[in-house]
Amino acid sequence: QQQVKQSPQSLIVQKGGISIINCAYENTAFDYFPWYQQFPGKGPALLIAIRPDVSEKKEGRFTISFNKSAKQFSLHIMDSQPGDSATYFCAARSAAGGGNKLTFGTGTQLKVEL
Amino acid sequence: GAVVSQHPSWVICKSGTSVKIECRSLDFQATTMFWYRQFPKQSLMLMATSNEGSKATYEQGVEKDKFLINHASLTLSTLTVTSAHPEDSSFYICSARDQTGRQYFGPGTRLTVT
């Protein structure tokens, strides 16, 4: 019930391409869905987040698409750059019952090639 | 953006000794801090949640007598790994939540127990 499933496990994209990472959840009480970027040996950094009352949120080259009925959300990275090569984690949090704790996906290792 | 620091960033200790890791929110007050553990190429696993001035809440399977957490002020939480063993070697990451609910992560502490 508390799991967040993330795919793919790894992804290789050409420079300038679109990177797409998908997540799915079961707990309908989740009401906050952030994406984090993590470089090797560093802590995760918040990229972008969405709440279920909107279907899409865009910040620069990063877009979250949210499908409440399907209980899925995805991260799109437009014009992917080598500097975007990192591990990306989706997460979800419930204000009620979940103790306001983030549940993380399993992570996606993105490599952007020249 | 909000900054969370951790100290030390990297520590090596001998088996049986104790290690203390500090986590500070530098420019905001954090009523809630979280401690995570991350093994190589894996997701973040929540160890415990600490609220300022009260006892930490540990996740199932996490030994509270081994991983001592103190949250003495709104800007400082500490994790002490007592009687460390090689299997405790991992990447420990703290996180602090601000009053808007946004959660910021520290840069992590690499613990190696020999």
mmCIF file of C-alpha atoms in Angstrom:
data_model
loop_
_atom_site.group_PDB
_atom_site.id
_atom_site.type_symbol
_atom_site.label_atom_id
_atom_site.label_comp_id
_atom_site.label_asym_id
_atom_site.label_seq_id
_atom_site.Cartn_x
_atom_site.Cartn_y
_atom_site.Cartn_z
ATOM 1 C CA GLN A 1 0.000 0.000 0.000
ATOM 2 C CA GLN A 2 2.869 2.331 0.780
ATOM 3 C CA GLN A 3 5.011 1.369 -2.197
ATOM 4 C CA VAL A 4 5.932 3.619 -5.059
ATOM 5 C CA LYS A 5 7.004 1.720 -8.148
ATOM 6 C CA GLN A 6 9.481 3.430 -10.449
ATOM 7 C CA SER A 7 10.647 2.569 -13.947
ATOM 8 C CA PRO A 8 12.903 2.212 -15.770
ATOM 9 C CA GLN A 9 15.783 1.252 -13.512
ATOM 10 C CA SER A 10 18.223 2.840 -15.932
ATOM 11 C CA LEU A 11 17.910 5.038 -18.968
ATOM 12 C CA ILE A 12 20.263 6.228 -21.677
ATOM 13 C CA VAL A 13 19.245 9.273 -23.699
ATOM 14 C CA GLN A 14 21.028 11.215 -26.379
ATOM 15 C CA LYS A 15 21.827 14.847 -25.751
ATOM 16 C CA GLY A 16 18.880 16.985 -26.692
ATOM 17 C CA GLY A 17 16.422 14.131 -26.287
ATOM 18 C CA ILE A 18 13.563 13.703 -23.851
ATOM 19 C CA SER A 19 14.056 11.610 -20.725
ATOM 20 C CA ILE A 20 10.912 10.061 -19.284
ATOM 21 C CA ILE A 21 10.696 8.347 -15.902
ATOM 22 C CA ASN A 22 7.485 6.828 -14.619
ATOM 23 C CA CYS A 23 6.108 6.123 -11.170
ATOM 24 C CA ALA A 24 2.974 4.433 -9.926
ATOM 25 C CA TYR A 25 1.422 4.293 -6.494
ATOM 26 C CA GLU A 26 -1.383 2.498 -4.702
ATOM 27 C CA ASN A 27 -2.140 4.652 -1.682
ATOM 28 C CA THR A 28 -4.857 7.121 -2.635
ATOM 29 C CA ALA A 29 -4.077 9.131 0.487
ATOM 30 C CA PHE A 30 -0.832 10.358 -1.047
ATOM 31 C CA ASP A 31 -1.173 14.077 -1.674
ATOM 32 C CA TYR A 32 2.307 15.286 -2.498
ATOM 33 C CA PHE A 33 4.568 13.913 -5.214
ATOM 34 C CA PRO A 34 8.142 15.256 -5.438
ATOM 35 C CA TRP A 35 10.990 14.269 -7.687
ATOM 36 C CA TYR A 36 14.564 14.288 -6.449
ATOM 37 C CA GLN A 37 17.868 14.338 -8.320
ATOM 38 C CA GLN A 38 20.905 12.737 -6.745
ATOM 39 C CA PHE A 39 24.502 12.872 -7.919
ATOM 40 C CA PRO A 40 27.014 10.247 -6.716
ATOM 41 C CA GLY A 41 28.130 10.872 -3.153
ATOM 42 C CA LYS A 42 25.599 13.666 -2.627
ATOM 43 C CA GLY A 43 22.236 13.976 -0.976
ATOM 44 C CA PRO A 44 19.049 14.182 -3.043
ATOM 45 C CA ALA A 45 17.940 17.608 -4.221
ATOM 46 C CA LEU A 46 14.323 18.525 -4.797
ATOM 47 C CA LEU A 47 13.689 19.080 -8.509
ATOM 48 C CA ILE A 48 9.989 19.630 -8.821
ATOM 49 C CA ALA A 49 6.844 18.548 -7.008
ATOM 50 C CA ILE A 50 3.141 18.327 -7.713
ATOM 51 C CA ARG A 51 -0.086 17.937 -5.800
ATOM 52 C CA PRO A 52 -2.971 15.853 -7.153
ATOM 53 C CA ASP A 53 -5.218 18.794 -7.914
ATOM 54 C CA VAL A 54 -3.242 19.580 -11.085
ATOM 55 C CA SER A 55 -2.370 17.330 -14.005
ATOM 56 C CA GLU A 56 0.864 18.951 -15.052
ATOM 57 C CA LYS A 57 3.556 21.201 -13.661
ATOM 58 C CA LYS A 58 6.482 22.625 -15.555
ATOM 59 C CA GLU A 59 9.649 24.213 -14.271
ATOM 60 C CA GLY A 60 12.193 24.983 -16.935
ATOM 61 C CA ARG A 61 13.107 21.760 -18.724
ATOM 62 C CA PHE A 62 11.417 19.594 -16.098
ATOM 63 C CA THR A 63 7.744 18.633 -16.283
ATOM 64 C CA ILE A 64 5.663 16.416 -14.048
ATOM 65 C CA SER A 65 2.612 14.792 -15.576
ATOM 66 C CA PHE A 66 0.089 13.464 -13.095
ATOM 67 C CA ASN A 67 -2.751 11.031 -13.774
ATOM 68 C CA LYS A 68 -4.856 10.738 -10.656
ATOM 69 C CA SER A 69 -7.264 8.110 -11.980
ATOM 70 C CA ALA A 70 -4.404 5.849 -13.074
ATOM 71 C CA LYS A 71 -2.392 6.645 -9.946
ATOM 72 C CA GLN A 72 0.650 7.403 -12.038
ATOM 73 C CA PHE A 73 3.004 10.304 -12.422
ATOM 74 C CA SER A 74 6.001 10.893 -14.578
ATOM 75 C CA LEU A 75 8.990 13.174 -14.961
ATOM 76 C CA HIS A 76 9.898 14.521 -18.377
ATOM 77 C CA ILE A 77 13.277 16.141 -18.919
ATOM 78 C CA MET A 78 13.275 18.093 -22.144
ATOM 79 C CA ASP A 79 16.458 18.833 -24.095
ATOM 80 C CA SER A 80 18.398 16.435 -21.871
ATOM 81 C CA GLN A 81 22.003 17.427 -21.204
ATOM 82 C CA PRO A 82 25.040 15.449 -20.021
ATOM 83 C CA GLY A 83 24.841 17.417 -16.778
ATOM 84 C CA ASP A 84 21.453 15.816 -16.151
ATOM 85 C CA SER A 85 23.154 12.432 -15.764
ATOM 86 C CA ALA A 86 22.217 11.420 -12.224
ATOM 87 C CA THR A 87 19.866 9.175 -10.296
ATOM 88 C CA TYR A 88 16.277 10.333 -10.089
ATOM 89 C CA PHE A 89 13.859 9.329 -7.364
ATOM 90 C CA CYS A 90 10.142 9.863 -7.325
ATOM 91 C CA ALA A 91 8.445 10.005 -3.959
ATOM 92 C CA ALA A 92 5.029 10.359 -2.417
ATOM 93 C CA ARG A 93 3.752 11.558 0.898
ATOM 94 C CA SER A 94 0.500 11.473 2.769
ATOM 95 C CA ALA A 95 -0.410 14.114 5.313
ATOM 96 C CA ALA A 96 -2.789 11.679 6.959
ATOM 97 C CA GLY A 97 -1.981 8.244 8.247
ATOM 98 C CA GLY A 98 1.447 8.102 6.664
ATOM 99 C CA GLY A 99 2.996 10.268 9.319
ATOM 100 C CA ASN A 100 3.940 12.794 6.680
ATOM 101 C CA LYS A 101 6.817 10.580 5.644
ATOM 102 C CA LEU A 102 8.153 10.370 2.127
ATOM 103 C CA THR A 103 7.965 7.012 0.399
ATOM 104 C CA PHE A 104 10.635 6.777 -2.277
ATOM 105 C CA GLY A 105 10.680 4.937 -5.551
ATOM 106 C CA THR A 106 13.584 2.649 -6.346
ATOM 107 C CA GLY A 107 15.424 5.205 -8.469
ATOM 108 C CA THR A 108 16.352 5.610 -12.121
ATOM 109 C CA GLN A 109 19.932 6.045 -13.261
ATOM 110 C CA LEU A 110 19.904 8.457 -16.176
ATOM 111 C CA LYS A 111 22.827 8.805 -18.516
ATOM 112 C CA VAL A 112 22.763 11.465 -21.190
ATOM 113 C CA GLU A 113 25.221 10.780 -23.961
ATOM 114 C CA LEU A 114 26.764 13.281 -26.333
ATOM 115 C CA GLY B 1 16.952 27.662 -1.316
ATOM 116 C CA ALA B 2 17.071 26.109 2.117
ATOM 117 C CA VAL B 3 20.339 24.458 3.103
ATOM 118 C CA VAL B 4 20.919 21.417 5.239
ATOM 119 C CA SER B 5 24.454 20.544 6.252
ATOM 120 C CA GLN B 6 25.939 17.347 7.609
ATOM 121 C CA HIS B 7 29.155 16.750 9.445
ATOM 122 C CA PRO B 8 31.312 14.880 8.887
ATOM 123 C CA SER B 9 30.946 14.137 5.199
ATOM 124 C CA TRP B 10 33.068 11.039 5.501
ATOM 125 C CA VAL B 11 34.214 9.004 8.490
ATOM 126 C CA ILE B 12 36.128 5.795 9.034
ATOM 127 C CA CYS B 13 35.946 4.111 12.406
ATOM 128 C CA LYS B 14 36.994 0.849 13.958
ATOM 129 C CA SER B 15 34.522 -1.859 14.785
ATOM 130 C CA GLY B 16 33.067 -1.405 18.260
ATOM 131 C CA THR B 17 33.445 2.353 18.415
ATOM 132 C CA SER B 18 30.679 4.953 18.231
ATOM 133 C CA VAL B 19 30.262 7.654 15.630
ATOM 134 C CA LYS B 20 28.192 10.831 15.818
ATOM 135 C CA ILE B 21 26.805 12.540 12.727
ATOM 136 C CA GLU B 22 25.427 16.077 12.910
ATOM 137 C CA CYS B 23 22.660 17.510 10.771
ATOM 138 C CA ARG B 24 21.911 21.224 10.729
ATOM 139 C CA SER B 25 19.309 23.336 8.969
ATOM 140 C CA LEU B 26 21.263 26.483 8.206
ATOM 141 C CA ASP B 27 18.668 29.053 7.263
ATOM 142 C CA PHE B 28 15.365 27.728 8.534
ATOM 143 C CA GLN B 29 13.867 26.089 11.563
ATOM 144 C CA ALA B 30 13.034 22.439 11.221
ATOM 145 C CA THR B 31 10.535 21.021 13.643
ATOM 146 C CA THR B 32 10.947 17.633 12.008
ATOM 147 C CA MET B 33 14.101 15.950 10.820
ATOM 148 C CA PHE B 34 14.531 12.573 9.203
ATOM 149 C CA TRP B 35 17.419 10.145 9.015
ATOM 150 C CA TYR B 36 17.872 7.872 6.027
ATOM 151 C CA ARG B 37 20.264 5.146 5.100
ATOM 152 C CA GLN B 38 21.264 4.414 1.530
ATOM 153 C CA PHE B 39 23.233 1.461 0.209
ATOM 154 C CA PRO B 40 25.018 1.735 -3.144
ATOM 155 C CA LYS B 41 22.651 2.039 -6.089
ATOM 156 C CA GLN B 42 19.641 1.647 -3.854
ATOM 157 C CA SER B 43 16.871 3.898 -2.690
ATOM 158 C CA LEU B 44 16.707 5.841 0.536
ATOM 159 C CA MET B 45 15.435 3.885 3.513
ATOM 160 C CA LEU B 46 13.917 5.921 6.319
ATOM 161 C CA MET B 47 15.431 5.040 9.674
ATOM 162 C CA ALA B 48 13.698 7.443 12.001
ATOM 163 C CA THR B 49 11.770 10.659 12.337
ATOM 164 C CA SER B 50 12.706 13.141 15.013
ATOM 165 C CA ASN B 51 10.755 16.074 16.313
ATOM 166 C CA GLU B 52 12.431 18.824 18.269
ATOM 167 C CA GLY B 53 12.328 18.171 21.976
ATOM 168 C CA SER B 54 10.814 14.720 21.794
ATOM 169 C CA LYS B 55 11.960 11.150 21.300
ATOM 170 C CA ALA B 56 12.558 9.921 17.797
ATOM 171 C CA THR B 57 10.175 7.533 16.106
ATOM 172 C CA TYR B 58 12.020 4.613 14.579
ATOM 173 C CA GLU B 59 10.962 2.595 11.559
ATOM 174 C CA GLN B 60 10.343 -1.083 11.937
ATOM 175 C CA GLY B 61 13.558 -3.058 12.058
ATOM 176 C CA VAL B 62 15.755 -0.133 13.089
ATOM 177 C CA GLU B 63 17.427 -0.647 16.464
ATOM 178 C CA LYS B 64 16.843 2.447 18.536
ATOM 179 C CA ASP B 65 19.583 1.529 21.005
ATOM 180 C CA LYS B 66 22.072 1.260 18.191
ATOM 181 C CA PHE B 67 21.088 4.362 16.281
ATOM 182 C CA LEU B 68 20.635 7.104 18.855
ATOM 183 C CA ILE B 69 18.928 10.225 17.603
ATOM 184 C CA ASN B 70 18.820 13.529 19.420
ATOM 185 C CA HIS B 71 16.926 16.568 18.168
ATOM 186 C CA ALA B 72 17.849 19.139 20.779
ATOM 187 C CA SER B 73 17.035 22.298 18.836
ATOM 188 C CA LEU B 74 15.106 23.480 15.797
ATOM 189 C CA THR B 75 18.270 23.499 13.734
ATOM 190 C CA LEU B 76 20.247 20.497 14.959
ATOM 191 C CA SER B 77 19.742 16.749 15.016
ATOM 192 C CA THR B 78 22.394 14.133 15.685
ATOM 193 C CA LEU B 79 22.629 10.454 14.843
ATOM 194 C CA THR B 80 25.006 8.337 16.897
ATOM 195 C CA VAL B 81 25.866 4.893 15.613
ATOM 196 C CA THR B 82 26.849 2.988 18.727
ATOM 197 C CA SER B 83 29.204 0.005 18.737
ATOM 198 C CA ALA B 84 29.508 0.220 14.980
ATOM 199 C CA HIS B 85 30.157 -2.907 12.942
ATOM 200 C CA PRO B 86 31.131 -3.340 9.273
ATOM 201 C CA GLU B 87 27.509 -3.999 8.327
ATOM 202 C CA ASP B 88 26.685 -0.463 9.515
ATOM 203 C CA SER B 89 28.866 0.918 6.737
ATOM 204 C CA SER B 90 26.560 2.967 4.553
ATOM 205 C CA PHE B 91 25.625 6.436 3.338
ATOM 206 C CA TYR B 92 23.594 8.257 5.978
ATOM 207 C CA ILE B 93 21.471 11.198 4.878
ATOM 208 C CA CYS B 94 19.493 13.569 7.020
ATOM 209 C CA SER B 95 16.574 15.679 5.914
ATOM 210 C CA ALA B 96 14.807 18.639 7.437
ATOM 211 C CA ARG B 97 11.297 19.799 6.812
ATOM 212 C CA ASP B 98 10.421 23.477 6.872
ATOM 213 C CA GLN B 99 7.182 25.080 7.942
ATOM 214 C CA THR B 100 5.734 24.886 4.428
ATOM 215 C CA GLY B 101 6.229 21.119 4.421
ATOM 216 C CA ARG B 102 9.064 21.093 1.919
ATOM 217 C CA GLN B 103 11.781 18.614 2.762
ATOM 218 C CA TYR B 104 15.437 19.363 2.146
ATOM 219 C CA PHE B 105 18.229 16.834 2.235
ATOM 220 C CA GLY B 106 21.726 17.081 3.550
ATOM 221 C CA PRO B 107 24.764 16.082 1.474
ATOM 222 C CA GLY B 108 25.133 12.759 3.266
ATOM 223 C CA THR B 109 27.784 11.130 5.441
ATOM 224 C CA ARG B 110 29.746 8.146 4.200
ATOM 225 C CA LEU B 111 30.461 5.807 7.146
ATOM 226 C CA THR B 112 33.010 3.045 6.764
ATOM 227 C CA VAL B 113 33.521 0.662 9.671
ATOM 228 C CA THR B 114 36.696 -1.399 9.539
#
